[in-house]
Amino acid sequence: MTDERLPLYQRLRDDMLAKIASGEWSPGIAIPTEAELTKQYGVAVGTLRRAVDTLVQDGLMERSQGRGTFIRRPNFDGSLFRFFRQVDPQGGRRVPTGEVLSRSLESADETVAGALALPLGADVICLERVRQIDGRNVYYEDIWLPYRPFAALLDIAPEDFGNLLYPFYESECGQLIGAARETLTVEMADDRIANILGIESGKPVVVIERLATGYDGGPLEYRQSRGDAQTFRYQVNIS
Amino acid sequence: MTDERLPLYQRLRDDMLAKIASGEWSPGIAIPTEAELTKQYGVAVGTLRRAVDTLVQDGLMERSQGRGTFIRRPNFDGSLFRFFRQVDPQGGRRVPTGEVLSRSLESADETVAGALALPLGADVICLERVRQIDGRNVYYEDIWLPYRPFAALLDIAPEDFGNLLYPFYESECGQLIGAARETLTVEMADDRIANILGIESGKPVVVIERLATGYDGGPLEYRQSRGDAQTFRYQVNIS
DNA sequence: TAGTGGTCTAGACCACAAT
DNA sequence: TTGTGGTCTAGACCACTAA
């Protein structure tokens, strides 16, 4: 199937992941039954179930006893929603809308090249984006993507980018985000950022650097988000 | 064992959880082998493994092929030490010292009572604490603990509190911290905090609220830490 | 009633760690 | 070499859903 050295259930997982990414298995519809799949793959039920387990765990599939196993519909607040951890005082989560302002091809500077593990000066796709709640800008984002798997994005007009980018990466470029690391710092707003966020210049701004990686651990997206520190709230579970 | 209606693997999980919470299985040491446990519980390996899987998933155990399965000692300081940029020219990791300034018995206000799930006005033990690097205060902490399991702390002089509190809770009060949730916000320093942290009044300060819970999920400690936002750095892995 | 996923068993063999 | 966890099999029976 794929890499011979990997455990069977991981190869099954990869194969099913590819079926999802390629559209062979569409969101919202049921995948073949366990009996069917075990026959197709020639594996035992337990092995198949283990593979499916990991995909369910990652929010890509959903089981329903007696009905079947379904591909989860992306663009919903589903698997990718967990990446946005800002919480309002009531504890409820609000998903801001996202709007891409510009899209360009640039050369990676030291920071971006380092984050994406690319040579200095490599082609990167750069997006400028604002995220809004109630029509107010809450975040300004710079997003960098390696040219190679994301070239398709250059053919898409900024206004045609979806509200959420990760389902978009998946549907347009076949790239699935599996994990991310975020680093939070605080800086003072310069005039441009202050203007975008509607705050005074010199006021504190929270910077969220995010390096998002695929299921293989390779870096896929580097992002810097800036928001008003005064209304910022970030929640993390530690164990 | 516990609730008859639950699946076997969930009852196993609950039983093992209780063993951890009660201290019968201590952090850092190996639990009995799979063969031993299946004999004790009278279940198949697969069922036991599934129960252990959930505990590993939750970060309470750690498997090591060929060696055994171990109770994980959560180390919050791993993330704590990354809270602040290292000003150390050598880039070496500095461990902040912790010093308890005061210890008192107070009545829980709305915030504290809500966090610790206590009635309003319930007795709580309150600690004031500073953490230092190179003799400089890097953050100031208010810590609240429910009276009931922590009464023993009232008999200990502030200067006799250890550098780290969680091992102290364990040794003096038999309370193990299993997990925590942190919420980050930014506020402006008032005169008192500014003075303690050695920054100007009105400058931004990062507030880290932490609710630490036992292995059973019950709240054990509520803490507010405040540090200079300008040197703040907080890193999180999301998956 | 037929078909689905959910739980559970009782083994087999492998990879790794300690000795 | 021995014992550990890691993977995988080939079934069994149960709970739920839909026709």
Short mmCIF file of C-alpha atoms (C1' of nucleotides) in Angstrom, two decimals:
data_model
loop_
_atom_site.label_atom_id
_atom_site.label_comp_id
_atom_site.label_asym_id
_atom_site.label_seq_id
_atom_site.Cartn_x
_atom_site.Cartn_y
_atom_site.Cartn_z
CA MET A 1 0.00 0.00 0.00
CA THR A 2 2.43 2.66 1.18
CA ASP A 3 5.53 2.34 3.32
CA GLU A 4 6.16 -1.29 4.13
CA ARG A 5 7.81 -0.54 7.46
CA LEU A 6 4.80 1.12 9.00
CA PRO A 7 2.25 -0.84 11.00
CA LEU A 8 -0.69 -2.07 8.99
CA TYR A 9 -3.22 0.10 10.75
CA GLN A 10 -1.18 3.21 9.95
CA ARG A 11 -1.01 2.27 6.30
CA LEU A 12 -4.76 1.73 6.31
CA ARG A 13 -5.16 5.11 7.91
CA ASP A 14 -2.98 6.77 5.28
CA ASP A 15 -4.89 5.10 2.50
CA MET A 16 -8.24 6.19 3.88
CA LEU A 17 -6.87 9.68 4.45
CA ALA A 18 -5.90 9.78 0.79
CA LYS A 19 -9.40 8.68 -0.17
CA ILE A 20 -10.80 11.60 1.78
CA ALA A 21 -8.32 14.10 0.40
CA SER A 22 -8.87 12.93 -3.18
CA GLY A 23 -12.62 13.22 -2.83
CA GLU A 24 -13.21 9.51 -3.40
CA TRP A 25 -14.85 9.60 -0.01
CA SER A 26 -16.92 12.74 0.28
CA PRO A 27 -17.87 14.55 3.46
CA GLY A 28 -21.31 13.71 4.76
CA ILE A 29 -21.57 10.28 3.24
CA ALA A 30 -20.85 6.92 4.80
CA ILE A 31 -17.70 4.99 4.09
CA PRO A 32 -18.03 1.31 3.21
CA THR A 33 -18.98 -0.97 6.09
CA GLU A 34 -16.37 -2.65 8.23
CA ALA A 35 -17.13 -5.99 6.63
CA GLU A 36 -16.64 -4.52 3.16
CA LEU A 37 -13.43 -2.74 4.04
CA THR A 38 -11.86 -5.72 5.77
CA LYS A 39 -12.56 -7.72 2.62
CA GLN A 40 -11.12 -5.01 0.36
CA TYR A 41 -8.00 -4.52 2.42
CA GLY A 42 -7.66 -8.12 3.47
CA VAL A 43 -7.20 -7.29 7.15
CA ALA A 44 -8.96 -8.25 10.36
CA VAL A 45 -11.74 -6.11 11.80
CA GLY A 46 -9.66 -5.09 14.81
CA THR A 47 -6.93 -3.70 12.59
CA LEU A 48 -9.38 -1.77 10.47
CA ARG A 49 -11.15 -0.42 13.53
CA ARG A 50 -7.87 0.79 14.93
CA ALA A 51 -7.17 2.71 11.74
CA VAL A 52 -10.64 4.22 11.76
CA ASP A 53 -10.20 5.04 15.45
CA THR A 54 -7.33 7.38 14.70
CA LEU A 55 -9.33 9.16 12.03
CA VAL A 56 -12.29 9.52 14.35
CA GLN A 57 -9.93 10.80 17.03
CA ASP A 58 -8.69 13.46 14.64
CA GLY A 59 -12.21 14.52 13.85
CA LEU A 60 -12.16 13.35 10.25
CA MET A 61 -14.76 10.64 10.65
CA GLU A 62 -17.75 10.07 12.85
CA ARG A 63 -19.22 6.75 13.86
CA SER A 64 -22.88 6.12 14.35
CA GLN A 65 -23.85 2.77 15.76
CA GLY A 66 -26.26 0.92 13.56
CA ARG A 67 -25.94 3.45 10.74
CA GLY A 68 -22.35 3.53 9.62
CA THR A 69 -19.19 5.62 9.69
CA PHE A 70 -19.26 9.00 8.01
CA ILE A 71 -16.78 11.50 6.70
CA ARG A 72 -17.20 14.66 8.71
CA ARG A 73 -18.22 17.69 6.80
CA PRO A 74 -15.43 20.25 6.90
CA ASN A 75 -15.97 24.02 6.93
CA PHE A 76 -18.15 23.21 9.90
CA ASP A 77 -16.79 24.19 13.29
CA GLY A 78 -15.33 20.71 13.31
CA SER A 79 -11.81 19.45 13.37
CA LEU A 80 -10.18 22.77 12.63
CA PHE A 81 -12.15 24.76 15.09
CA ARG A 82 -10.01 23.48 17.90
CA PHE A 83 -7.16 25.58 16.59
CA PHE A 84 -8.91 28.73 17.52
CA ARG A 85 -8.84 28.86 21.25
CA GLN A 86 -9.91 32.34 22.01
CA VAL A 87 -12.71 32.23 24.51
CA ASP A 88 -15.04 35.01 25.55
CA PRO A 89 -15.67 35.85 29.22
CA GLN A 90 -18.71 33.62 29.32
CA GLY A 91 -16.57 30.70 28.20
CA GLY A 92 -18.43 30.35 24.92
CA ARG A 93 -16.37 30.12 21.78
CA ARG A 94 -16.92 32.50 18.97
CA VAL A 95 -15.63 31.83 15.52
CA PRO A 96 -14.65 35.01 13.72
CA THR A 97 -15.10 35.40 10.01
CA GLY A 98 -11.96 35.45 7.91
CA GLU A 99 -11.23 37.65 4.92
CA VAL A 100 -8.14 37.41 2.76
CA LEU A 101 -6.96 40.90 1.78
CA SER A 102 -4.07 40.02 -0.47
CA ARG A 103 -2.23 37.07 -1.92
CA SER A 104 1.26 37.23 -3.31
CA LEU A 105 4.34 35.22 -4.19
CA GLU A 106 7.40 36.24 -2.20
CA SER A 107 10.84 35.09 -1.17
CA ALA A 108 11.18 33.53 2.25
CA ASP A 109 13.08 35.67 4.72
CA GLU A 110 15.08 34.13 7.52
CA THR A 111 12.12 33.77 9.88
CA VAL A 112 9.77 32.22 7.36
CA ALA A 113 12.41 29.97 5.81
CA GLY A 114 13.39 28.77 9.25
CA ALA A 115 9.83 28.04 10.26
CA LEU A 116 8.89 26.22 7.07
CA ALA A 117 12.24 24.43 6.77
CA LEU A 118 12.91 25.96 3.35
CA PRO A 119 16.11 27.45 1.94
CA LEU A 120 16.47 31.20 2.37
CA GLY A 121 14.79 33.00 -0.51
CA ALA A 122 12.59 30.06 -1.52
CA ASP A 123 9.23 30.85 -3.09
CA VAL A 124 6.47 31.24 -0.55
CA ILE A 125 2.85 32.22 -0.92
CA CYS A 126 1.94 35.06 1.37
CA LEU A 127 -1.57 35.90 2.50
CA GLU A 128 -2.77 38.95 4.39
CA ARG A 129 -5.95 38.31 6.27
CA VAL A 130 -8.23 39.93 8.83
CA ARG A 131 -10.58 38.11 11.12
CA GLN A 132 -13.70 39.81 12.34
CA ILE A 133 -16.35 39.44 14.99
CA ASP A 134 -19.45 41.58 14.62
CA GLY A 135 -17.78 43.45 11.78
CA ARG A 136 -14.89 44.55 13.98
CA ASN A 137 -11.33 43.45 13.17
CA VAL A 138 -10.10 41.25 15.99
CA TYR A 139 -7.05 39.79 14.30
CA TYR A 140 -4.66 40.74 11.59
CA GLU A 141 -2.79 37.80 10.12
CA ASP A 142 0.26 37.24 7.94
CA ILE A 143 0.29 33.73 6.55
CA TRP A 144 3.13 32.02 4.71
CA LEU A 145 2.85 28.78 2.76
CA PRO A 146 5.50 26.85 0.84
CA TYR A 147 4.99 27.23 -2.90
CA ARG A 148 5.24 23.57 -3.76
CA PRO A 149 2.04 22.03 -2.46
CA PHE A 150 0.08 25.28 -2.34
CA ALA A 151 0.65 26.71 -5.84
CA ALA A 152 -3.05 26.21 -6.62
CA LEU A 153 -3.90 29.03 -4.23
CA LEU A 154 -2.32 31.55 -6.63
CA ASP A 155 -5.12 30.89 -9.10
CA ILE A 156 -7.81 31.74 -6.60
CA ALA A 157 -9.03 35.27 -6.07
CA PRO A 158 -8.66 36.52 -2.49
CA GLU A 159 -12.41 36.93 -2.11
CA ASP A 160 -12.94 33.29 -3.04
CA PHE A 161 -10.98 32.01 -0.08
CA GLY A 162 -13.30 30.41 2.41
CA ASN A 163 -13.98 31.56 5.89
CA LEU A 164 -11.71 28.87 7.25
CA LEU A 165 -8.44 28.19 5.53
CA TYR A 166 -7.66 24.66 6.64
CA PRO A 167 -10.60 23.00 4.87
CA PHE A 168 -9.56 25.09 1.90
CA TYR A 169 -6.00 23.76 1.98
CA GLU A 170 -7.50 20.31 2.08
CA SER A 171 -9.92 20.71 -0.80
CA GLU A 172 -7.70 22.77 -3.09
CA CYS A 173 -4.25 21.44 -2.32
CA GLY A 174 -4.85 18.08 -0.66
CA GLN A 175 -2.97 19.21 2.43
CA LEU A 176 -4.33 18.23 5.83
CA ILE A 177 -3.27 20.07 8.96
CA GLY A 178 -2.67 17.62 11.76
CA ALA A 179 -1.09 19.62 14.55
CA ALA A 180 0.29 23.03 15.38
CA ARG A 181 2.56 24.80 17.81
CA GLU A 182 1.71 28.27 18.99
CA THR A 183 3.97 30.80 20.65
CA LEU A 184 2.46 33.82 22.35
CA THR A 185 4.21 37.10 22.95
CA VAL A 186 3.17 40.71 23.53
CA GLU A 187 4.39 43.74 21.61
CA MET A 188 3.36 47.35 21.17
CA ALA A 189 1.14 48.28 18.22
CA ASP A 190 2.73 50.25 15.41
CA ASP A 191 0.59 52.71 13.47
CA ARG A 192 -0.46 50.25 10.79
CA ILE A 193 -1.54 47.46 13.14
CA ALA A 194 -3.21 49.94 15.47
CA ASN A 195 -5.18 51.32 12.57
CA ILE A 196 -6.34 47.92 11.41
CA LEU A 197 -7.32 46.78 14.89
CA GLY A 198 -8.92 50.09 15.80
CA ILE A 199 -6.75 50.72 18.84
CA GLU A 200 -4.28 53.40 19.77
CA SER A 201 -0.72 53.18 18.52
CA GLY A 202 1.61 52.03 21.28
CA LYS A 203 -1.04 49.92 23.00
CA PRO A 204 -0.17 46.28 23.67
CA VAL A 205 -0.87 43.69 20.99
CA VAL A 206 -0.76 39.93 21.39
CA VAL A 207 1.24 38.07 18.76
CA ILE A 208 0.35 34.44 18.14
CA GLU A 209 2.91 32.69 16.01
CA ARG A 210 1.60 29.41 14.70
CA LEU A 211 3.48 26.70 12.90
CA ALA A 212 0.98 24.20 11.52
CA THR A 213 2.16 20.79 10.41
CA GLY A 214 0.74 17.90 8.43
CA TYR A 215 0.07 14.46 9.78
CA ASP A 216 3.62 13.54 8.83
CA GLY A 217 4.95 16.35 11.03
CA GLY A 218 6.28 18.45 8.15
CA PRO A 219 5.63 22.20 8.40
CA LEU A 220 2.85 23.39 6.10
CA GLU A 221 1.90 26.86 7.26
CA TYR A 222 3.51 29.63 9.27
CA ARG A 223 1.28 32.33 10.58
CA GLN A 224 1.53 35.45 12.70
CA SER A 225 -1.71 36.74 14.18
CA ARG A 226 -1.98 40.04 15.99
CA GLY A 227 -4.89 41.11 18.14
CA ASP A 228 -5.77 43.67 20.77
CA ALA A 229 -4.21 42.54 24.05
CA GLN A 230 -6.94 44.11 26.13
CA THR A 231 -9.67 41.80 24.87
CA PHE A 232 -7.42 38.82 24.41
CA ARG A 233 -8.18 35.57 26.14
CA TYR A 234 -6.43 32.29 25.46
CA GLN A 235 -7.21 29.02 27.11
CA VAL A 236 -5.06 25.90 27.30
CA ASN A 237 -5.41 22.54 28.94
CA ILE A 238 -2.25 21.08 30.37
CA SER A 239 -1.65 17.52 31.40
CA MET B 1 -16.07 -2.96 40.18
CA THR B 2 -18.09 0.19 39.50
CA ASP B 3 -21.16 0.78 37.39
CA GLU B 4 -22.33 -2.49 35.88
CA ARG B 5 -23.81 -0.86 32.81
CA LEU B 6 -20.55 0.64 31.59
CA PRO B 7 -18.31 -1.24 29.16
CA LEU B 8 -15.65 -3.33 30.82
CA TYR B 9 -12.77 -1.25 29.51
CA GLN B 10 -14.30 1.90 31.01
CA ARG B 11 -14.68 0.24 34.37
CA LEU B 12 -11.07 -0.87 34.19
CA ARG B 13 -10.10 2.66 33.37
CA ASP B 14 -12.01 4.04 36.33
CA ASP B 15 -10.46 1.50 38.65
CA MET B 16 -6.94 2.31 37.49
CA LEU B 17 -7.69 6.01 37.75
CA ALA B 18 -8.71 5.47 41.36
CA LYS B 19 -5.44 3.63 41.99
CA ILE B 20 -3.54 6.65 40.69
CA ALA B 21 -5.64 9.16 42.62
CA SER B 22 -5.29 7.22 45.87
CA GLY B 23 -1.55 6.98 45.48
CA GLU B 24 -1.56 3.19 45.24
CA TRP B 25 0.11 3.71 41.88
CA SER B 26 2.64 6.49 42.24
CA PRO B 27 3.92 8.75 39.50
CA GLY B 28 7.20 7.65 38.01
CA ILE B 29 6.89 3.97 38.76
CA ALA B 30 5.66 1.20 36.51
CA ILE B 31 2.21 -0.30 36.84
CA PRO B 32 1.93 -4.11 36.89
CA THR B 33 2.53 -5.79 33.55
CA GLU B 34 -0.29 -6.51 31.15
CA ALA B 35 -0.10 -10.21 31.97
CA GLU B 36 -0.39 -9.48 35.68
CA LEU B 37 -3.29 -7.05 35.27
CA THR B 38 -5.29 -9.28 32.97
CA LYS B 39 -4.95 -12.03 35.59
CA GLN B 40 -5.99 -9.67 38.40
CA TYR B 41 -8.95 -8.26 36.55
CA GLY B 42 -9.85 -11.45 34.75
CA VAL B 43 -10.08 -9.78 31.35
CA ALA B 44 -8.46 -10.27 27.96
CA VAL B 45 -5.34 -8.34 26.98
CA GLY B 46 -7.18 -6.39 24.32
CA THR B 47 -9.69 -5.09 26.81
CA LEU B 48 -7.00 -4.07 29.27
CA ARG B 49 -4.99 -2.40 26.55
CA ARG B 50 -8.00 -0.41 25.51
CA ALA B 51 -8.45 0.86 29.06
CA VAL B 52 -4.78 1.77 29.31
CA ASP B 53 -5.02 3.43 25.89
CA THR B 54 -7.50 5.97 27.22
CA LEU B 55 -5.26 6.78 30.17
CA VAL B 56 -2.25 7.17 27.91
CA GLN B 57 -4.35 9.37 25.66
CA ASP B 58 -5.17 11.58 28.62
CA GLY B 59 -1.52 11.89 29.50
CA LEU B 60 -1.76 9.97 32.76
CA MET B 61 0.37 7.03 31.70
CA GLU B 62 3.27 6.51 29.40
CA ARG B 63 4.16 3.29 27.65
CA SER B 64 7.69 2.21 26.97
CA GLN B 65 8.10 -0.84 24.83
CA GLY B 66 10.15 -3.52 26.53
CA ARG B 67 10.20 -1.66 29.86
CA GLY B 68 6.64 -1.25 31.02
CA THR B 69 3.87 1.29 31.47
CA PHE B 70 4.48 4.16 33.85
CA ILE B 71 2.40 6.70 35.71
CA ARG B 72 3.33 10.06 34.30
CA ARG B 73 4.23 12.82 36.66
CA PRO B 74 2.85 15.93 35.04
CA ASN B 75 5.50 18.60 34.99
CA PHE B 76 3.91 21.96 34.67
CA ASP B 77 7.23 23.66 35.08
CA GLY B 78 8.20 22.50 31.65
CA SER B 79 5.80 25.06 30.31
CA LEU B 80 6.31 27.41 33.21
CA PHE B 81 9.96 27.85 32.43
CA ARG B 82 9.07 28.83 28.94
CA PHE B 83 6.82 31.60 30.15
CA PHE B 84 9.59 34.11 30.04
CA ARG B 85 12.26 34.78 27.51
CA GLN B 86 15.66 33.82 28.70
CA VAL B 87 17.69 36.94 29.30
CA ASP B 88 20.57 34.69 30.16
CA PRO B 89 23.42 35.57 27.76
CA GLN B 90 24.58 31.95 27.71
CA GLY B 91 21.07 30.89 26.75
CA GLY B 92 21.04 28.51 29.69
CA ARG B 93 17.74 27.62 31.25
CA ARG B 94 17.19 29.44 34.50
CA VAL B 95 14.90 27.89 37.07
CA PRO B 96 12.95 30.56 38.88
CA THR B 97 12.96 30.28 42.64
CA GLY B 98 9.64 30.45 44.45
CA GLU B 99 9.14 32.31 47.70
CA VAL B 100 5.92 32.40 49.70
CA LEU B 101 5.42 35.87 51.15
CA SER B 102 2.27 35.31 53.17
CA ARG B 103 -0.21 32.63 54.08
CA SER B 104 -3.68 33.33 55.40
CA LEU B 105 -7.16 31.92 55.87
CA GLU B 106 -9.80 33.87 53.98
CA SER B 107 -13.35 33.64 52.70
CA ALA B 108 -13.81 32.71 49.08
CA ASP B 109 -15.07 35.55 46.92
CA GLU B 110 -17.15 34.91 43.85
CA THR B 111 -14.22 34.25 41.55
CA VAL B 112 -12.41 31.89 43.87
CA ALA B 113 -15.55 30.08 44.99
CA GLY B 114 -16.57 29.62 41.37
CA ALA B 115 -13.19 28.30 40.35
CA LEU B 116 -12.84 25.87 43.24
CA ALA B 117 -16.52 24.83 43.17
CA LEU B 118 -17.05 25.96 46.78
CA PRO B 119 -19.95 27.88 48.31
CA LEU B 120 -19.47 31.65 48.45
CA GLY B 121 -17.60 32.60 51.63
CA ALA B 122 -16.14 29.15 52.23
CA ASP B 123 -12.78 28.95 53.97
CA VAL B 124 -9.85 29.08 51.61
CA ILE B 125 -6.13 29.18 52.20
CA CYS B 126 -4.51 32.07 50.41
CA LEU B 127 -0.83 32.27 49.51
CA GLU B 128 1.10 35.22 48.12
CA ARG B 129 4.19 34.21 46.26
CA VAL B 130 6.90 35.68 44.05
CA ARG B 131 9.09 33.81 41.61
CA GLN B 132 12.52 35.13 40.86
CA ILE B 133 15.35 34.74 38.40
CA ASP B 134 18.69 36.25 39.42
CA GLY B 135 17.01 37.90 42.38
CA ARG B 136 14.63 39.77 40.10
CA ASN B 137 10.87 39.18 40.48
CA VAL B 138 9.57 37.71 37.24
CA TYR B 139 6.11 37.06 38.47
CA TYR B 140 3.76 37.58 41.33
CA GLU B 141 1.22 34.93 42.28
CA ASP B 142 -1.98 34.74 44.28
CA ILE B 143 -2.84 31.15 45.12
CA TRP B 144 -6.10 29.86 46.62
CA LEU B 145 -6.63 26.39 48.04
CA PRO B 146 -9.75 24.84 49.57
CA TYR B 147 -9.41 24.54 53.35
CA ARG B 148 -10.50 20.95 53.58
CA PRO B 149 -7.63 18.95 52.16
CA PHE B 150 -5.01 21.66 52.60
CA ALA B 151 -5.46 22.67 56.26
CA ALA B 152 -2.01 21.26 57.05
CA LEU B 153 -0.44 24.16 55.16
CA LEU B 154 -1.59 26.57 57.88
CA ASP B 155 0.87 24.98 60.28
CA ILE B 156 3.80 25.59 58.01
CA ALA B 157 5.74 28.82 58.07
CA PRO B 158 5.87 30.65 54.73
CA GLU B 159 9.63 30.32 54.57
CA ASP B 160 9.37 26.54 54.92
CA PHE B 161 7.38 26.14 51.72
CA GLY B 162 9.49 24.49 49.09
CA ASN B 163 10.60 25.96 45.84
CA LEU B 164 7.93 24.02 44.03
CA LEU B 165 4.45 23.79 45.47
CA TYR B 166 2.99 20.71 43.80
CA PRO B 167 5.41 18.21 45.35
CA PHE B 168 4.65 20.00 48.59
CA TYR B 169 0.92 19.48 48.23
CA GLU B 170 1.63 15.83 47.61
CA SER B 171 3.91 15.30 50.61
CA GLU B 172 2.07 17.45 53.13
CA CYS B 173 -1.55 17.03 52.12
CA GLY B 174 -1.62 13.89 50.00
CA GLN B 175 -3.04 15.84 47.06
CA LEU B 176 -1.78 15.07 43.58
CA ILE B 177 -2.22 17.56 40.78
CA GLY B 178 -3.14 15.73 37.60
CA ALA B 179 -4.04 18.40 35.11
CA ALA B 180 -4.63 22.11 34.79
CA ARG B 181 -6.32 24.64 32.61
CA GLU B 182 -4.67 27.96 32.03
CA THR B 183 -6.28 31.11 30.73
CA LEU B 184 -4.10 33.96 29.52
CA THR B 185 -5.11 37.58 29.46
CA VAL B 186 -3.32 40.93 29.45
CA GLU B 187 -3.97 43.85 31.78
CA MET B 188 -2.23 47.06 32.77
CA ALA B 189 -0.02 47.07 35.84
CA ASP B 190 -1.32 48.91 38.87
CA ASP B 191 1.18 50.56 41.21
CA ARG B 192 1.54 47.58 43.49
CA ILE B 193 2.18 45.00 40.76
CA ALA B 194 4.42 47.40 38.86
CA ASN B 195 6.47 47.90 41.97
CA ILE B 196 6.82 44.20 42.63
CA LEU B 197 7.76 43.39 39.04
CA GLY B 198 10.02 46.41 38.65
CA ILE B 199 8.19 47.89 35.70
CA GLU B 200 6.38 51.14 35.13
CA SER B 201 2.81 51.47 36.29
CA GLY B 202 0.40 51.23 33.36
CA LYS B 203 2.65 48.91 31.38
CA PRO B 204 1.08 45.65 30.16
CA VAL B 205 1.15 42.62 32.40
CA VAL B 206 0.29 39.06 31.43
CA VAL B 207 -2.16 37.30 33.74
CA ILE B 208 -2.08 33.53 33.80
CA GLU B 209 -5.06 32.07 35.60
CA ARG B 210 -4.56 28.43 36.41
CA LEU B 211 -7.11 25.98 37.71
CA ALA B 212 -5.31 22.83 38.77
CA THR B 213 -7.28 19.64 39.28
CA GLY B 214 -6.68 16.24 40.83
CA TYR B 215 -6.72 12.99 38.93
CA ASP B 216 -10.45 12.73 39.60
CA GLY B 217 -11.01 16.06 37.86
CA GLY B 218 -11.97 17.96 41.02
CA PRO B 219 -10.47 21.47 41.39
CA LEU B 220 -7.63 21.68 43.91
CA GLU B 221 -5.87 24.98 43.33
CA TYR B 222 -6.71 28.30 41.74
CA ARG B 223 -3.85 30.58 40.90
CA GLN B 224 -3.31 33.96 39.28
CA SER B 225 0.21 34.74 38.09
CA ARG B 226 1.26 38.14 36.80
CA GLY B 227 4.42 38.91 34.88
CA ASP B 228 5.90 41.58 32.64
CA ALA B 229 4.28 41.25 29.21
CA GLN B 230 7.33 42.55 27.38
CA THR B 231 9.48 39.56 28.23
CA PHE B 232 6.64 37.06 28.14
CA ARG B 233 6.73 34.01 25.93
CA TYR B 234 4.34 31.09 26.10
CA GLN B 235 4.47 28.04 23.92
CA VAL B 236 1.75 25.48 23.33
CA ASN B 237 1.47 22.38 21.24
CA ILE B 238 -1.93 21.65 19.77
CA SER B 239 -3.01 18.38 18.32
"C1'" DT C 1 -35.53 -8.63 10.31
"C1'" DA C 2 -31.14 -7.52 8.38
"C1'" DG C 3 -27.21 -4.82 8.74
"C1'" DT C 4 -24.45 -1.62 11.21
"C1'" DG C 5 -20.95 -0.39 14.63
"C1'" DG C 6 -19.58 -1.59 19.92
"C1'" DT C 7 -17.52 -4.74 23.00
"C1'" DC C 8 -14.72 -8.64 24.23
"C1'" DT C 9 -12.01 -12.76 23.84
"C1'" DA C 10 -7.80 -15.74 23.32
"C1'" DG C 11 -4.56 -16.41 21.22
"C1'" DA C 12 -0.10 -15.46 17.68
"C1'" DC C 13 4.14 -13.27 16.47
"C1'" DC C 14 7.26 -9.13 16.56
"C1'" DA C 15 10.38 -5.26 18.40
"C1'" DC C 16 12.63 -3.55 22.09
"C1'" DA C 17 14.97 -3.33 26.88
"C1'" DA C 18 17.24 -5.21 30.57
"C1'" DT C 19 20.28 -8.78 32.27
"C1'" DT D 1 17.68 -14.99 27.32
"C1'" DT D 2 13.63 -13.27 29.40
"C1'" DG D 3 9.99 -10.18 29.86
"C1'" DT D 4 7.88 -6.13 28.24
"C1'" DG D 5 4.69 -3.63 25.26
"C1'" DG D 6 3.27 -3.38 19.87
"C1'" DT D 7 0.78 -5.40 16.21
"C1'" DC D 8 -2.55 -8.44 14.18
"C1'" DT D 9 -5.87 -12.08 13.68
"C1'" DA D 10 -10.48 -14.44 13.60
"C1'" DG D 11 -13.83 -15.04 15.54
"C1'" DA D 12 -18.16 -14.24 19.27
"C1'" DC D 13 -22.05 -11.75 21.00
"C1'" DC D 14 -24.49 -7.26 21.96
"C1'" DA D 15 -26.92 -2.63 20.98
"C1'" DC D 16 -28.67 0.19 17.86
"C1'" DT D 17 -30.88 1.71 13.28
"C1'" DA D 18 -33.58 1.37 9.38
"C1'" DA D 19 -36.70 -0.93 6.39
#
